Structures are given as structure tokens and as C-alpha cells.
Coordinates of C-alpha atoms in Angstrom, one line a residue:
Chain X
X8 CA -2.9 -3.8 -42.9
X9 CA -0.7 -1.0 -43.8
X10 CA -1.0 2.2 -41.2
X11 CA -0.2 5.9 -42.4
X12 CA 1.6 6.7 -39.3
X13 CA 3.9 5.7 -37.6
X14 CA 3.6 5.6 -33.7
X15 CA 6.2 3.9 -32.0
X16 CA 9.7 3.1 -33.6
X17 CA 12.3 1.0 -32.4
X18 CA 15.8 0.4 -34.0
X19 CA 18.5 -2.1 -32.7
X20 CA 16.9 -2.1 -29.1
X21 CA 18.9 -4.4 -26.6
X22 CA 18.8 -4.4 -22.9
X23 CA 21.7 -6.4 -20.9
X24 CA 21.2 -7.3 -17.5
X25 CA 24.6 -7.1 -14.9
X26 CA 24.2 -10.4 -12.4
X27 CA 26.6 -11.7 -10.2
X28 CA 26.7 -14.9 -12.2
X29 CA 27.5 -12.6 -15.6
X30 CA 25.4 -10.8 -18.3
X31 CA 22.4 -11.8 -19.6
X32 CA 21.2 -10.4 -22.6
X33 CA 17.7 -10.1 -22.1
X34 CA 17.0 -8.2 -25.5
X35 CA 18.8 -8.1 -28.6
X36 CA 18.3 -6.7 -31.8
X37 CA 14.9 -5.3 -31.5
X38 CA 13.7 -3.3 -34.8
X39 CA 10.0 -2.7 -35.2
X40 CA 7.2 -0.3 -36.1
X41 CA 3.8 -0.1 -35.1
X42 CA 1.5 2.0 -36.5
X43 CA -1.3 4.7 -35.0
X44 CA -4.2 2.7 -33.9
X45 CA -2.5 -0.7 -34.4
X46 CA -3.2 -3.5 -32.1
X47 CA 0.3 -4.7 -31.4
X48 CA 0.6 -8.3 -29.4
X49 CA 3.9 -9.6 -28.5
X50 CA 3.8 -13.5 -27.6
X51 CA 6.8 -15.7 -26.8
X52 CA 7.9 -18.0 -24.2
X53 CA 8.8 -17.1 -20.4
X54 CA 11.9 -15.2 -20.3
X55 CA 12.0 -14.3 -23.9
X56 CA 12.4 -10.0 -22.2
X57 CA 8.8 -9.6 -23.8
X58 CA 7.9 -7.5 -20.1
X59 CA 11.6 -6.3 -20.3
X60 CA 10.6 -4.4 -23.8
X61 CA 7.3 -3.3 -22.5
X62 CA 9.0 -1.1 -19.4
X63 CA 11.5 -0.2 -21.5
X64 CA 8.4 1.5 -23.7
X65 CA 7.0 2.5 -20.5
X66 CA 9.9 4.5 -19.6
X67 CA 10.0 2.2 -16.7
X68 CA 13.6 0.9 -17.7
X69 CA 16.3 2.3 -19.6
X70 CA 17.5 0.3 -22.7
X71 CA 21.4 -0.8 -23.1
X72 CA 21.4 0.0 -26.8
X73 CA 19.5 1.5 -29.4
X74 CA 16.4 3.7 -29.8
X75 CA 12.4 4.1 -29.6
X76 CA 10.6 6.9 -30.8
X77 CA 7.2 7.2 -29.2
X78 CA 5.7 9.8 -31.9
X79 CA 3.0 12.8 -29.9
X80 CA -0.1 13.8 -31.4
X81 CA -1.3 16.3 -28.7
X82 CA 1.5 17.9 -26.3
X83 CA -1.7 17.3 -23.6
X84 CA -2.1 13.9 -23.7
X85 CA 0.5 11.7 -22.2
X86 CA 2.6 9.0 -24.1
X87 CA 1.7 5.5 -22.7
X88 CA -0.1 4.2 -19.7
X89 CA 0.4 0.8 -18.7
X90 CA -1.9 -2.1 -17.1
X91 CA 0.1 -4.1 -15.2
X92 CA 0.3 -7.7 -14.9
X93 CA -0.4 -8.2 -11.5
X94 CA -2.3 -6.5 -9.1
X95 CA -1.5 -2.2 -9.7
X96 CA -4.1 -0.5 -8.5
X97 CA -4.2 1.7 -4.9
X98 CA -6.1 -0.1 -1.9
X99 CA -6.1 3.2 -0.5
X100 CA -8.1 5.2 -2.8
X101 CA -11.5 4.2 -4.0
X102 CA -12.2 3.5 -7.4
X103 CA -13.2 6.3 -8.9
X104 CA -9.8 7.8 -7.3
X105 CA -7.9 5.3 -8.6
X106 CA -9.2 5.4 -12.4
X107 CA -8.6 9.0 -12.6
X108 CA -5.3 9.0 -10.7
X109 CA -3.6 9.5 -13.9
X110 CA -5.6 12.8 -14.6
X111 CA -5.3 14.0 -11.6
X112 CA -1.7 13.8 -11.6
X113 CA -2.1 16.1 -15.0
X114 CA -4.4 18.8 -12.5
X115 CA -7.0 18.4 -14.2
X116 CA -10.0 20.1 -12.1
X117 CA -12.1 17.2 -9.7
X118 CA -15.4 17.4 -11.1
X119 CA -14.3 17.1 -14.7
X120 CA -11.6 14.2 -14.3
X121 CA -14.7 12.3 -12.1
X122 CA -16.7 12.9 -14.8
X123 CA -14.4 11.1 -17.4
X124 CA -13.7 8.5 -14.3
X125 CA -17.4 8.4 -14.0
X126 CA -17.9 7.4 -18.4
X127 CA -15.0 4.4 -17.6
X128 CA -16.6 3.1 -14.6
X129 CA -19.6 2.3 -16.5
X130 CA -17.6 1.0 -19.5
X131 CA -16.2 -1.6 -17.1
X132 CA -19.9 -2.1 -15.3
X133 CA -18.7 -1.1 -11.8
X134 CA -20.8 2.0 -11.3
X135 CA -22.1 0.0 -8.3
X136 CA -18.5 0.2 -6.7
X137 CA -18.0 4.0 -7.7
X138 CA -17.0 4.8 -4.1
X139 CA -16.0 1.2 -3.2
X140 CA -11.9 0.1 -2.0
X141 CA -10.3 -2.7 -3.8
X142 CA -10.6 -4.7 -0.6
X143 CA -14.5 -5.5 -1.8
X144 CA -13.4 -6.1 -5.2
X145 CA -12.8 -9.3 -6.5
X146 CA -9.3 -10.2 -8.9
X147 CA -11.7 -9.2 -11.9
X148 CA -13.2 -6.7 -10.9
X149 CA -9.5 -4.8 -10.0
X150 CA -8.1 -5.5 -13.5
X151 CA -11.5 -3.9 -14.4
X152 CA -10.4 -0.4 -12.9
X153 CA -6.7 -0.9 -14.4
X154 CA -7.8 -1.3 -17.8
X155 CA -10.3 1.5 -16.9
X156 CA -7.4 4.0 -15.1
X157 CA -5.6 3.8 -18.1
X158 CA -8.2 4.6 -20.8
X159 CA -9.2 7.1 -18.7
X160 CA -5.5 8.8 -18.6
X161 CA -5.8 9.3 -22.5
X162 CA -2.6 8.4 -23.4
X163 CA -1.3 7.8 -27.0
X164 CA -0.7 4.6 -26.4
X165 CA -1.8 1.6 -24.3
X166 CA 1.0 -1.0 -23.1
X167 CA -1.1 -4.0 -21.1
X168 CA 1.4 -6.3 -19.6
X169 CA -0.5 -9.5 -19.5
X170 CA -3.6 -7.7 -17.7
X171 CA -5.6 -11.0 -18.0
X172 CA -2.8 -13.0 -16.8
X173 CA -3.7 -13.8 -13.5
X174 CA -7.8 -14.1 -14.3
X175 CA -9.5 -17.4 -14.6
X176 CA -11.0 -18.3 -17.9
X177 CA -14.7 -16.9 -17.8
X178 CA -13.8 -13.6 -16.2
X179 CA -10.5 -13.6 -19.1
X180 CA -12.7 -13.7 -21.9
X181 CA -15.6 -11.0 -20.7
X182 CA -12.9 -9.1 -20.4
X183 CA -11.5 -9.5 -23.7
X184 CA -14.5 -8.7 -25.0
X185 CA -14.5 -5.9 -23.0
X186 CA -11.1 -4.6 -23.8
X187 CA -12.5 -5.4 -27.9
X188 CA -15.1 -3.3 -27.8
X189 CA -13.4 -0.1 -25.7
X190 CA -10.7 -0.3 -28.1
X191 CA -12.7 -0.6 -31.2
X192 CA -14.3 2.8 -30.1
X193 CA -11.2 4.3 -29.0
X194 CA -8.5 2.5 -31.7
X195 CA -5.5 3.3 -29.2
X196 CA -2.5 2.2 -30.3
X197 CA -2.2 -0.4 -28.0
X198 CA 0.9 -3.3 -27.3
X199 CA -0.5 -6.2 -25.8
X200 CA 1.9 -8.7 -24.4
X201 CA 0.5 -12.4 -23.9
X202 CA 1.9 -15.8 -23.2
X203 CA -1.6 -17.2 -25.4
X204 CA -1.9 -17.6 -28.6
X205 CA -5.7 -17.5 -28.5
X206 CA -5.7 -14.2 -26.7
X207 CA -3.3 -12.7 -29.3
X208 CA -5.4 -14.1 -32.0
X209 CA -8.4 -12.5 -30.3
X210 CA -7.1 -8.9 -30.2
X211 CA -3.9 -8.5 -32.0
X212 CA -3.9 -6.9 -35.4
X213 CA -0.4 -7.7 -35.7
X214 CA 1.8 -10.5 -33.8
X215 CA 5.3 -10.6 -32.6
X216 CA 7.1 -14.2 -31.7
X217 CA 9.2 -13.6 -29.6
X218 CA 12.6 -16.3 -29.1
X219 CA 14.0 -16.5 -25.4
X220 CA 17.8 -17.0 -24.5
X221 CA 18.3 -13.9 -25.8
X222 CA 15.2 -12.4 -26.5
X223 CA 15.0 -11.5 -30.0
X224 CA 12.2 -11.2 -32.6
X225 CA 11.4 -14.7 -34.2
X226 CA 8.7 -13.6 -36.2
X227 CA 5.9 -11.1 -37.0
X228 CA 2.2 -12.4 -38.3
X229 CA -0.3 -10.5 -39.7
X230 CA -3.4 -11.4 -38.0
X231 CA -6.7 -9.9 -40.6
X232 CA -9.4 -11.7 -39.1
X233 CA -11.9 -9.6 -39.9
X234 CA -13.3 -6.6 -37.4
X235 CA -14.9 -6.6 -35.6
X236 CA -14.4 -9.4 -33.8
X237 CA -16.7 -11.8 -32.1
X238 CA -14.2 -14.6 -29.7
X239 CA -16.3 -17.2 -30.0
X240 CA -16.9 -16.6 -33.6
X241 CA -13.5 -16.1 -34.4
X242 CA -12.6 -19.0 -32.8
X243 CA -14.3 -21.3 -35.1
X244 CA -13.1 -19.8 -38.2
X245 CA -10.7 -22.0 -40.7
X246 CA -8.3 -18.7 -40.5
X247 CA -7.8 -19.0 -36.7
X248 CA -7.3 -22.4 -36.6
X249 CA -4.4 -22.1 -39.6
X250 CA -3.1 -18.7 -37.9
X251 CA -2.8 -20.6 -34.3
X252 CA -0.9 -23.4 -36.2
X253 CA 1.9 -21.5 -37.6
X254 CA 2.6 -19.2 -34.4
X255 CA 2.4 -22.6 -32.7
X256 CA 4.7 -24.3 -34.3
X257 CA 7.3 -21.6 -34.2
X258 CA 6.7 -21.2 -30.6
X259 CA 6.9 -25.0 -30.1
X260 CA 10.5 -25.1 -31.8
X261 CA 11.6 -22.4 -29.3
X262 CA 9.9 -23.7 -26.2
X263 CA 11.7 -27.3 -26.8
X264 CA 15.0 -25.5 -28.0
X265 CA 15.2 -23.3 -24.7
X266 CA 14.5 -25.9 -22.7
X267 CA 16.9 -28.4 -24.4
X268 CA 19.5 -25.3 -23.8
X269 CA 18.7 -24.7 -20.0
X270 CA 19.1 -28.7 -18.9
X271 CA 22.4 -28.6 -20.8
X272 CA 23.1 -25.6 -18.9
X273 CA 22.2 -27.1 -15.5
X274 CA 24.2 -30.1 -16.3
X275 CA 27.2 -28.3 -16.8
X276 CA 26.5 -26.7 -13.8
X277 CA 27.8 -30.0 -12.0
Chain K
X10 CA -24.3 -21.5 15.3
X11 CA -26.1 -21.2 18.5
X12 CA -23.2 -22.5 20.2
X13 CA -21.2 -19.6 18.7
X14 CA -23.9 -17.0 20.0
X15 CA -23.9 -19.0 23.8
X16 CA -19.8 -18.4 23.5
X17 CA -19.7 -15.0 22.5
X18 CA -22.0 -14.4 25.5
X19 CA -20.0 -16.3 28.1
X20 CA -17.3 -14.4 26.9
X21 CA -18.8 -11.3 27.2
X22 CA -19.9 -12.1 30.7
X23 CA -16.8 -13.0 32.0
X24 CA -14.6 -10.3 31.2
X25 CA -17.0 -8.4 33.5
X26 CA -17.5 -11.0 35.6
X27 CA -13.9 -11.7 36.3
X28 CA -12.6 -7.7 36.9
X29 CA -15.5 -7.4 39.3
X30 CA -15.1 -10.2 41.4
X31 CA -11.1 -9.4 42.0
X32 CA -12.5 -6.1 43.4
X33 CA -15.2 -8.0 45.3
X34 CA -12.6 -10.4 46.9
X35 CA -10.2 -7.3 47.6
X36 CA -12.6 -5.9 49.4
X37 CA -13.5 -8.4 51.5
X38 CA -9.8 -9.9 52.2
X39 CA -9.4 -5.8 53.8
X40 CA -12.3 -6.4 55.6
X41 CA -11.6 -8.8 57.5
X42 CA -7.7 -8.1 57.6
X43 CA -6.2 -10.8 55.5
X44 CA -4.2 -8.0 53.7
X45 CA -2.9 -4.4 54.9
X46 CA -5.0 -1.9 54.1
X47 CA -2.5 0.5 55.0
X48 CA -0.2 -0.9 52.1
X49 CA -3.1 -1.9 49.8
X50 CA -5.7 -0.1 50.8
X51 CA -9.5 -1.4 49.3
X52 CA -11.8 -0.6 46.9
X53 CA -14.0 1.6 49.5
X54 CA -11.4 3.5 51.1
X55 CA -10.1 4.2 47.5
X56 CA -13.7 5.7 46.7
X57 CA -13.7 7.4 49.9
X58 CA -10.6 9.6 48.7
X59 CA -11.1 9.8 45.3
X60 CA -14.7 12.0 45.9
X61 CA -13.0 14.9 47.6
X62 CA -9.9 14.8 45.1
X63 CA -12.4 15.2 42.0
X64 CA -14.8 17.9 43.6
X65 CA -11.7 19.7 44.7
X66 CA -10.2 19.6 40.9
X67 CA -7.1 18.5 42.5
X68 CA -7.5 15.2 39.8
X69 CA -8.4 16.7 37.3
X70 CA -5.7 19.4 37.4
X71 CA -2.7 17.2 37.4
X72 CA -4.6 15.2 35.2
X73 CA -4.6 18.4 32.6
X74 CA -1.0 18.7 33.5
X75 CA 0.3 15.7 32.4
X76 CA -2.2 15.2 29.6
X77 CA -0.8 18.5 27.9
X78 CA 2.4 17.0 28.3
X79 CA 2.1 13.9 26.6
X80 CA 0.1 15.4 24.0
X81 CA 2.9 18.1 23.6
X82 CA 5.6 15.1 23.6
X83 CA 3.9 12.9 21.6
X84 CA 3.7 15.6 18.5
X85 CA 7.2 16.8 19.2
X86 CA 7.9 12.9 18.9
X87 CA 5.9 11.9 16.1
X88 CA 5.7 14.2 13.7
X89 CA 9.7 14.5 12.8
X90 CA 9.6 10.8 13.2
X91 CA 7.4 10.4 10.4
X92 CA 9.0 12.7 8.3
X93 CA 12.3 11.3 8.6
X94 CA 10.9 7.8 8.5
X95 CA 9.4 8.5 5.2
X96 CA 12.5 10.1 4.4
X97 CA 14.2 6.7 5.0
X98 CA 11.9 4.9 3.8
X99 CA 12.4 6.7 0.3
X100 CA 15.7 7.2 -0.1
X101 CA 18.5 5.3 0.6
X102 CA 20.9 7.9 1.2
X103 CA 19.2 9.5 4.0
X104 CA 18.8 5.5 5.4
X105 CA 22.5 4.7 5.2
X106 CA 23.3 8.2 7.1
X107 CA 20.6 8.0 9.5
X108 CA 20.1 4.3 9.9
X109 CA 23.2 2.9 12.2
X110 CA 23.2 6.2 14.6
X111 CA 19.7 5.3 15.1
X112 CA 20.1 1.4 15.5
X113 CA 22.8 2.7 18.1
X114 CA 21.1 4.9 20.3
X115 CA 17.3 3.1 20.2
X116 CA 18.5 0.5 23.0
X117 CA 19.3 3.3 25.6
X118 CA 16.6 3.1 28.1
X119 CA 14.9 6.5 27.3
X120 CA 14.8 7.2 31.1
X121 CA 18.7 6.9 31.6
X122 CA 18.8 9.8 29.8
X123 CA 16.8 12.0 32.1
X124 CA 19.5 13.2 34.0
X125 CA 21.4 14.5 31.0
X126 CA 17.9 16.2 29.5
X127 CA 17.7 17.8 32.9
X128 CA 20.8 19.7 32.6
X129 CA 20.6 20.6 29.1
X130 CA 16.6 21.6 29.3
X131 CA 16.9 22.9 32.9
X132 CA 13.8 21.4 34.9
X133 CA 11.1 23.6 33.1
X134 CA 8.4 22.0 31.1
X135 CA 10.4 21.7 28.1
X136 CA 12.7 18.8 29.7
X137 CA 9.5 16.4 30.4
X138 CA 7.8 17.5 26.8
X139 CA 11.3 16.1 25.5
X140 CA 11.7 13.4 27.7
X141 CA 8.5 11.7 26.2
X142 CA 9.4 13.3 22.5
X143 CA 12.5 11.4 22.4
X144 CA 10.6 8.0 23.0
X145 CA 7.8 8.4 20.7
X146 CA 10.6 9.3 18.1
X147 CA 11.6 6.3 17.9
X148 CA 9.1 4.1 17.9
X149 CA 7.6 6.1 15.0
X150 CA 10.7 6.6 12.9
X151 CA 11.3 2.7 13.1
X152 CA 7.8 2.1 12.2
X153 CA 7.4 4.6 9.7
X154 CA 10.6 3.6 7.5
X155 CA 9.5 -0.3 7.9
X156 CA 5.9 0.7 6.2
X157 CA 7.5 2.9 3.4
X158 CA 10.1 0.1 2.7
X159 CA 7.1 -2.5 3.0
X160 CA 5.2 -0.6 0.0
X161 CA 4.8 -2.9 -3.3
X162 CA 7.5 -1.7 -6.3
X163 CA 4.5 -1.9 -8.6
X164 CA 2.8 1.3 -6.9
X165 CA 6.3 2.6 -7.5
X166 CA 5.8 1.6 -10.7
X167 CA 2.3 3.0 -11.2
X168 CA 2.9 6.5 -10.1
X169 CA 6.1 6.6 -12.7
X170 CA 4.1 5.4 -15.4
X171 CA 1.2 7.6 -14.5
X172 CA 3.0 10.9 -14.2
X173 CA 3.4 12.1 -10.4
X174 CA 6.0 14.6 -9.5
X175 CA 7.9 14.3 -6.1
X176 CA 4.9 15.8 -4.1
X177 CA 1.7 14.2 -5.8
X178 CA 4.5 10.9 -5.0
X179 CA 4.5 11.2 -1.2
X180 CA 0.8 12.2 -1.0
X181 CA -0.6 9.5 -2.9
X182 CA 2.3 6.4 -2.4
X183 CA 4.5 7.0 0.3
X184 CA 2.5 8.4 2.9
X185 CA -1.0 6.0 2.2
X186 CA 1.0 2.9 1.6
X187 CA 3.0 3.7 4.9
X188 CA 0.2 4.8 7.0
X189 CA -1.1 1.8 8.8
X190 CA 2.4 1.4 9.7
X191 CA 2.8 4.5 11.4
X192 CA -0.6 3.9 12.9
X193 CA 1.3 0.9 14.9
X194 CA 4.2 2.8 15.3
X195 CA 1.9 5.8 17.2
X196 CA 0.2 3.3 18.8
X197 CA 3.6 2.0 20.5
X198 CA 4.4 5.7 20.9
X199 CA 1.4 6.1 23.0
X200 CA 2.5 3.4 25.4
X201 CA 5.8 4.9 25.8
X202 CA 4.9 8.7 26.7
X203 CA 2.4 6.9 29.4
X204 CA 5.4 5.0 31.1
X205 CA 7.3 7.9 30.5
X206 CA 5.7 11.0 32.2
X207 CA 5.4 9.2 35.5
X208 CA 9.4 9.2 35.6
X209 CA 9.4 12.6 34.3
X210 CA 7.6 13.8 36.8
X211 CA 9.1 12.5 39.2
X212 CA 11.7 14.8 39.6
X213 CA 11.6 18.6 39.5
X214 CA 7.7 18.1 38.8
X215 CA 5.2 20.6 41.0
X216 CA 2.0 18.8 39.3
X217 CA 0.7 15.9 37.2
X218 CA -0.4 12.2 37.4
X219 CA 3.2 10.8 38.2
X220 CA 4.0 13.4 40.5
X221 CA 0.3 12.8 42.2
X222 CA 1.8 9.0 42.7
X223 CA 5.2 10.3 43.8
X224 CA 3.5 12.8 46.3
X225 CA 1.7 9.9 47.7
X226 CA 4.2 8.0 48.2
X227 CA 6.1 10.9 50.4
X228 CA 3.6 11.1 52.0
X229 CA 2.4 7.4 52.4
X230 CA -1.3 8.2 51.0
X231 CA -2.2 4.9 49.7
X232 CA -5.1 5.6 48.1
X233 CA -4.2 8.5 46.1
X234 CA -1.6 6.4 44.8
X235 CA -4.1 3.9 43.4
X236 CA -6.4 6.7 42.1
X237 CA -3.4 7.7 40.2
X238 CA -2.7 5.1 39.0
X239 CA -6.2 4.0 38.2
X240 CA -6.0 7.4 36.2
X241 CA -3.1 6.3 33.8
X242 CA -4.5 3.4 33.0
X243 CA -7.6 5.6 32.1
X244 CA -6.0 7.7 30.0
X245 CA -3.8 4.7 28.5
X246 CA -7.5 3.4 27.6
X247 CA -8.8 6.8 26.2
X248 CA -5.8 7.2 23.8
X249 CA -5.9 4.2 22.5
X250 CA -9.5 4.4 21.6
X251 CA -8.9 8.3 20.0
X252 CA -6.3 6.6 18.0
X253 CA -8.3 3.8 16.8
X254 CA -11.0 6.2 16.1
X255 CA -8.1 8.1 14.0
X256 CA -7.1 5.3 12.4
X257 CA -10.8 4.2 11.0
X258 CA -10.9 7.9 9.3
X259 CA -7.4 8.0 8.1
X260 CA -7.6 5.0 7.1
X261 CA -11.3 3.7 5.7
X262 CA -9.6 1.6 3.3
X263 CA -7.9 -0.8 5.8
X264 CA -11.4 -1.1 7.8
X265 CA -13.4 -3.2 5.3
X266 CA -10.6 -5.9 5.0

């Protein structure tokens, strides 16, 4: 799928991390381009700096080397807003406080950011808990109102850090589902990072394999299952299964390889 | 189940059982002399005295007295407190400058330094207000930097990401997330002004609770010693349910865990 803009940029991105046992290059090399409206998932193994280059896009780290370009549409709307991995959102403020944190942190009046609050909450089905605290919502139900806060900010583009990570299986793929069809109405451009290959299959217009030890870019798929998509129809298809076999087997080779390379590493340690 | 309910009962009726029948067995061990009323008095005779002390307004004047100066302590204490326990909490410049004079000065028994509050403060109002301050301060400070230091990175995190300048930062992070700490950290203030405004007043003090107890005890009146001190622990009670009252509207969040 070819895009005609271009919406975030990266060139020669690496990030090194100072420890007291020495460096570790967490990311190296990093070139890529993702286009306006693109579906972007990152997958790779643990400690392949997939989260690393997500903050880093986030603003929430600095990099070591290199450049990103987030491109602006509208000088109103804000660059990125994240959904975070594990659980982000305030037990101190109610829901509907908590979706439209981000616009309220932009001034924007309290009627009319409750009102765009108001259109996400029902999105998400938790109209019922409008005025409810996080303490009577269950693990789903708060990654529900993180997905939600950051629609709801606007920004021009979406970074989820593993949002479903934590979720068990049935509440993981309503909310797939979910996240498909508020981001088919919305096509955000959105990086999605994942440790599954099903998930990225699922959502990802485009995949990144990510290698670990240092973290650089194995590999990027184009995933053109057709939209939109249906999970358990997809999942079925001949085109999935072939898809999920060739990110697996790359995956596999660098699963086995990095952890051939850390018990070498712990042996040497003695 | 019904063994829970039978339980919850008993328990109820015992922790009015049990107060009442220490005052019942008071009064009848002064009755018939086993103790000294003269040093413990009883239950009657403490009624007896305490009638014309309220309808005279004697009790509740010093009760005013020292009221106003705990409240006006207990501010004076808690509110830099917090403030510089946020501050602490926040930044770790202001920690590393504040922190070790703090650590080194909390274990000084607050009332050791009476004397040296007198002379500064003179033996006005002002020196008992402070007296108290100075105690609350550091319960709260302590508690207040714990809570803001307690505070998840990833709401750190979450205001970054989402956009919120230094002030939108402290009224929506630092202050929530740090707020049922320094609800523990009033609550220990409160304790502290109570112990403290009895030795407060007991020197250079013309009114109050504490001097009420010290009066009585120049002048060996027994009972209004107990009614005193039946007093504090009244007031010790009433704060502590205002500040629980506080806490369930500040904090309707933490209520429904």
C-alpha cells in the first residue's frame, strides 16, 4: 500500500543505554517511514528496544543518534498520544476526567471537551461508568478509557505500547475489534507495538521484525489482508496462515539466536 | 452467615459494654473507699463539677482557647509542610538541600524546644501557635514527600505525553497522587498539636484545656483535672472524625476501594 504522505520519518535512529556493567545498545540503525493513516505494528522479541523506540516517538526519551520527523497537519492538534502498556490511567479522576485529560490540558472549555469525552465513552460502551473511578473498573474496562483518552486527545498519531498486553484472551480480542473499527473511522496513523503475531496480523497494515541484542530492524512485511477486517475471518484465510509463517520463522531464528547468545553470555559470566 | 451477624453484634455490644462497666466499677470501688477519691475522684463527683463549669462557660472558654490554637498551629504547620513536601517530593534538588537538616532536627522532642520558642516568640499567643506549628510540620512534610515519591513513573509519564505544563502537573499528578498521604500525615499532625498544647500551656498560659489541667493541679481540684482531660480526648475524637469526613470529600476516589 503505497501512502502519499509521509508522517513519521526516522533516519539512523539509535539509543545506547549507560549501566554500570557497560553500554548496551538498545537501538541501532533505525530507518523507517510510515505513512498518514498507516497502521504501523512493530513485533520482535523481548528486549529487542521495540518500547525503547516508541518513547523515543513519544518524546518520552531522547535518542543517542539520529533523527525523527513527526510531520503536523493542524498546529491545534497535538503530535502523538500514547496508550500505555500497563495500567496509565488516574485513579483519582473519574472517567470521563480521565478521557478528556488530554483536552483539558489544551484549555479546551468543560462542556465541549465532555462532550467529545462523552462520544468516546460510548465508543468504548462505558457510558454506564461516565462518573465511575477506576477502582470499580475491571483490567478491561481501564484499557477501555486509555484507548478512549487518547482518541479523544486528537493527536496525529496514535503510539499503543502493547495496550492489550496484560488482557486475557476474550476481553484482548473485543478489544481489537474495538480498536479496528475506531480506527477504521478515524484512520490515525497509528504504531502498534505487539509481542503477537496474530495481533499484528489483525491490525497492522504494515509489520516491522524487530532483532534483539541490539535492536535493529530485521524485516518489514506488508500485511494487505483485505479491509476491513473481520478477526475471526481473517484468521482462517490461506493469506494469514502464509503471512504468520514467514514473520514466524524470522522471529523463531532470532528468538533461538538471542537465547543461544545470552546462555553463552551467562556462562562466561563464571 | 448468621454467625457473622451474632459476632458483629457481640462486638458491638461489648465495646459499650466494656467502657461502661470500668465507670460502673470506679464508682463503686469510691464508694465504698477501696480507692482515694481525693486522688481519683469518681464518676459522680466528676459530674457534680463538671455542671457548674459548663453553665458558667468556664469549659467552654478555654475550650475555645485552645481550640483556636491548635487550629491556628495546625495550618501554620501543615500548609508549608505540604508545600515543601511536594516540593521534595518533585524535585531532587530541593530533597538533597532540605532532606538531612530535616532528618537531623525531626528527633528533637518538639517540647525541648519550648524554652528556646519562649524567648524568641516572647510568651504571647504566637509562641504556643508555633509550638504546635513546628510539630505538625513535620509530620506532614515527611508524609507528604513519601506520597509524592510513592506516585507511579507512568502518571509521570502520562502527563508528559499528554501535554501538562508545571501547574496543570501539580494539580492533577502531584498533589492527587500524594493526597492520601498527606491525609495520614495530617492525621499524625493532629495527634501531635493535642499532646502538644497541654505543655504549651502550661507555662505563661492565662487560659485553655492544658492550663485548665495545670490550674487543677495547683490547686489540687481533681475533678476538673479529669473534665479536662475528658475534654482532649473529646476533641482528639472530633478532629479525627472532621478529618475523616475531609478525607471522604477530597478524596472520593480512595473510598470505593
Amino acid at each position: 500500500m503505497a501512502y502519499e504522505k509521509e508522517s513519521i520519518s526516522v533516519t539512523n535512529l539509535s539509543k545506547i543505554f549507560h549501566t554500570t556493567s557497560g553500554e548496551i545498545t538498545a537501538l541501532q540503525d533505525i530507518s523507517l517511514s510510515i505513512g498518514e493513516g498507516e497502521f504501523f505494528c512493530i513485533v520482535g522479541p523481548s528486549g529487542c528496544g521495540k518500547t525503547t523506540l516508541l518513547r523515543i516517538l513519544a518524546g518520552l526519551d531522547s535518542s543517542s543518534g539520529g533523527t525523527i520527523s513527526l510531520k503536523t497537519t493542524n498546529v491545534d492538534r497535538p503530535i502523538n498520544s500514547m496508550v500505555f502498556q500497563e495500567q496509565s490511567i488516574f485513579p483519582w479522576m473519574t472517567v470521563i476526567d480521565n478521557v478528556s485529560y488530554g483536552l483539558r490540558m489544551r484549555n479546551i472549555p468543560k462542556k465541549e471537551r465532555y462532550e467529545i469525552a462523552n462520544h468516546y465513552i460510548e465508543m468504548i460502551g462505558l457510558s454506564k461508568f461516565t462518573h465511575a473511578y477506576p477502582s470499580q473498573l475491571s483490567g478491561g474496562m481501564k484499557q477501555r478509557v486509555s484507548v478512549a483518552r487518547a482518541f479523544a486527545n486528537d493527536p496525529e498519531i496514535l503510539l499503543m505500547d502493547e495496550p492489550f498486553g496484560a488482557l486475557d484472551e476474550q476481553n484482548r480480542i473485543l478489544l481489537q475489534h474495538e480498536l479496528l473499527r475506531i480506527w477504521e473511522e478515524a484512520r490515525k496513523t497509528t504504531v502498534f507495538i505487539t509481542h503477537s503475531i496474530d495481533e499484528a496480523l489483525c491490525l497492522g497494515d504494515r509489520i516491522m521484525v524487530m532483532s534483539a541484542n541490539p535492536g535493529m530492524i530485521k524485516t518489514i512485511i506488508t500485511n494487505d489482508l483485505p479491509r476491513p477486517r473481520k478477526i475471526s475471518e481473517i484468521r482462517t484465510s490461506l493469506q494469514y496462515n502464509q503471512l504468520f509463517q514467514s514473520i514466524w520463522q524470522i522471529l523463531r531464528d532470532e528468538v533461538t539466536n538471542s537465547k543461544a547468545n545470552s546462555s553463552t553470555e551467562e556462562k562466561s559470566n563464571y | 452467615m448468621i454467625k457473622q451477624d451474632y459476632s458483629s453484634l457481640l462486638i458491638r455490644i461489648l465495646s459499650i459494654l466494656s467502657p461502661l462497666s470500668i465507670l460502673i466499677l470506679w464508682e463503686v470501688m469510691a464508694r465504698v473507699h477501696i480507692i482515694d477519691t481525693r486522688l481519683l475522684s469518681s464518676p459522680s463527683l466528676i459530674l457534680h463539677a463538671f455542671i457548674p463549669l459548663l453553665l458558667s462557660g468556664e469549659l467552654l472558654y478555654n475550650t475555645a482557647v485552645s481550640v483556636q490554637r491548635v487550629l491556628w498551629g495546625f495550618l501554620a504547620g501543615s500548609a508549608p509542610g505540604i508545600v515543601l513536601g511536594i516540593g521534595m517530593g518533585l524535585s531532587p534538588l530541593i530533597r538533597s538541600a532540605f532532606e538531612p537538616m530535616i532528618a537531623a532536627t525531626y528527633p528533637i522532642p518538639k517540647l525541648a524546644l519550648m524554652p528556646l520558642i519562649l524567648l524568641v516568640f516572647g510568651l504571647g499567643e504566637t509562641s504556643k501557635i508555633f509550638t504546635i506549628a513546628i510539630g505538625v510540620f513535620y509530620l506532614v512534610v515527611i508524609n507528604t514527600m513519601a506520597g509524592v515519591l510513592s506516585i507511579d513513573k507512568i502518571y509521570l509519564d502520562v502527563a508528559q505525553n499528554f501535554g501538562a505544563n508545571r501547574k496543570n502537573f501539580y494539580l492533577t499528578v502531584a498533589l492527587p497522587g500524594a493526597l492520601p498521604m498527606i491525609f495520614a500525615g495530617l492525621k499524625l499532625g493532629m495527634g501531635m498539636a493535642l499532646i502538644l498544647i497541654v505543655a504549651a500551656e502550661l507555662s505563661a498560659a492565662k487560659a485553655g484545656v492544658g492550663w485548665m489541667i495545670w490550674r487543677a493541679y495547683d490547686m489540687f481540684a481533681i475533678e476538673q483535672m479529669f473534665i479536662a482531660l475528658i475534654t482532649l480526648s473529646f476533641l482528639g475524637y472530633l478532629f479525627s472524625l472532621l478529618l475523616d469526613a475531609l478525607e471522604n470529600w477530597v478524596l472520593p476516589w480512595k473510598k470505593q476501594v
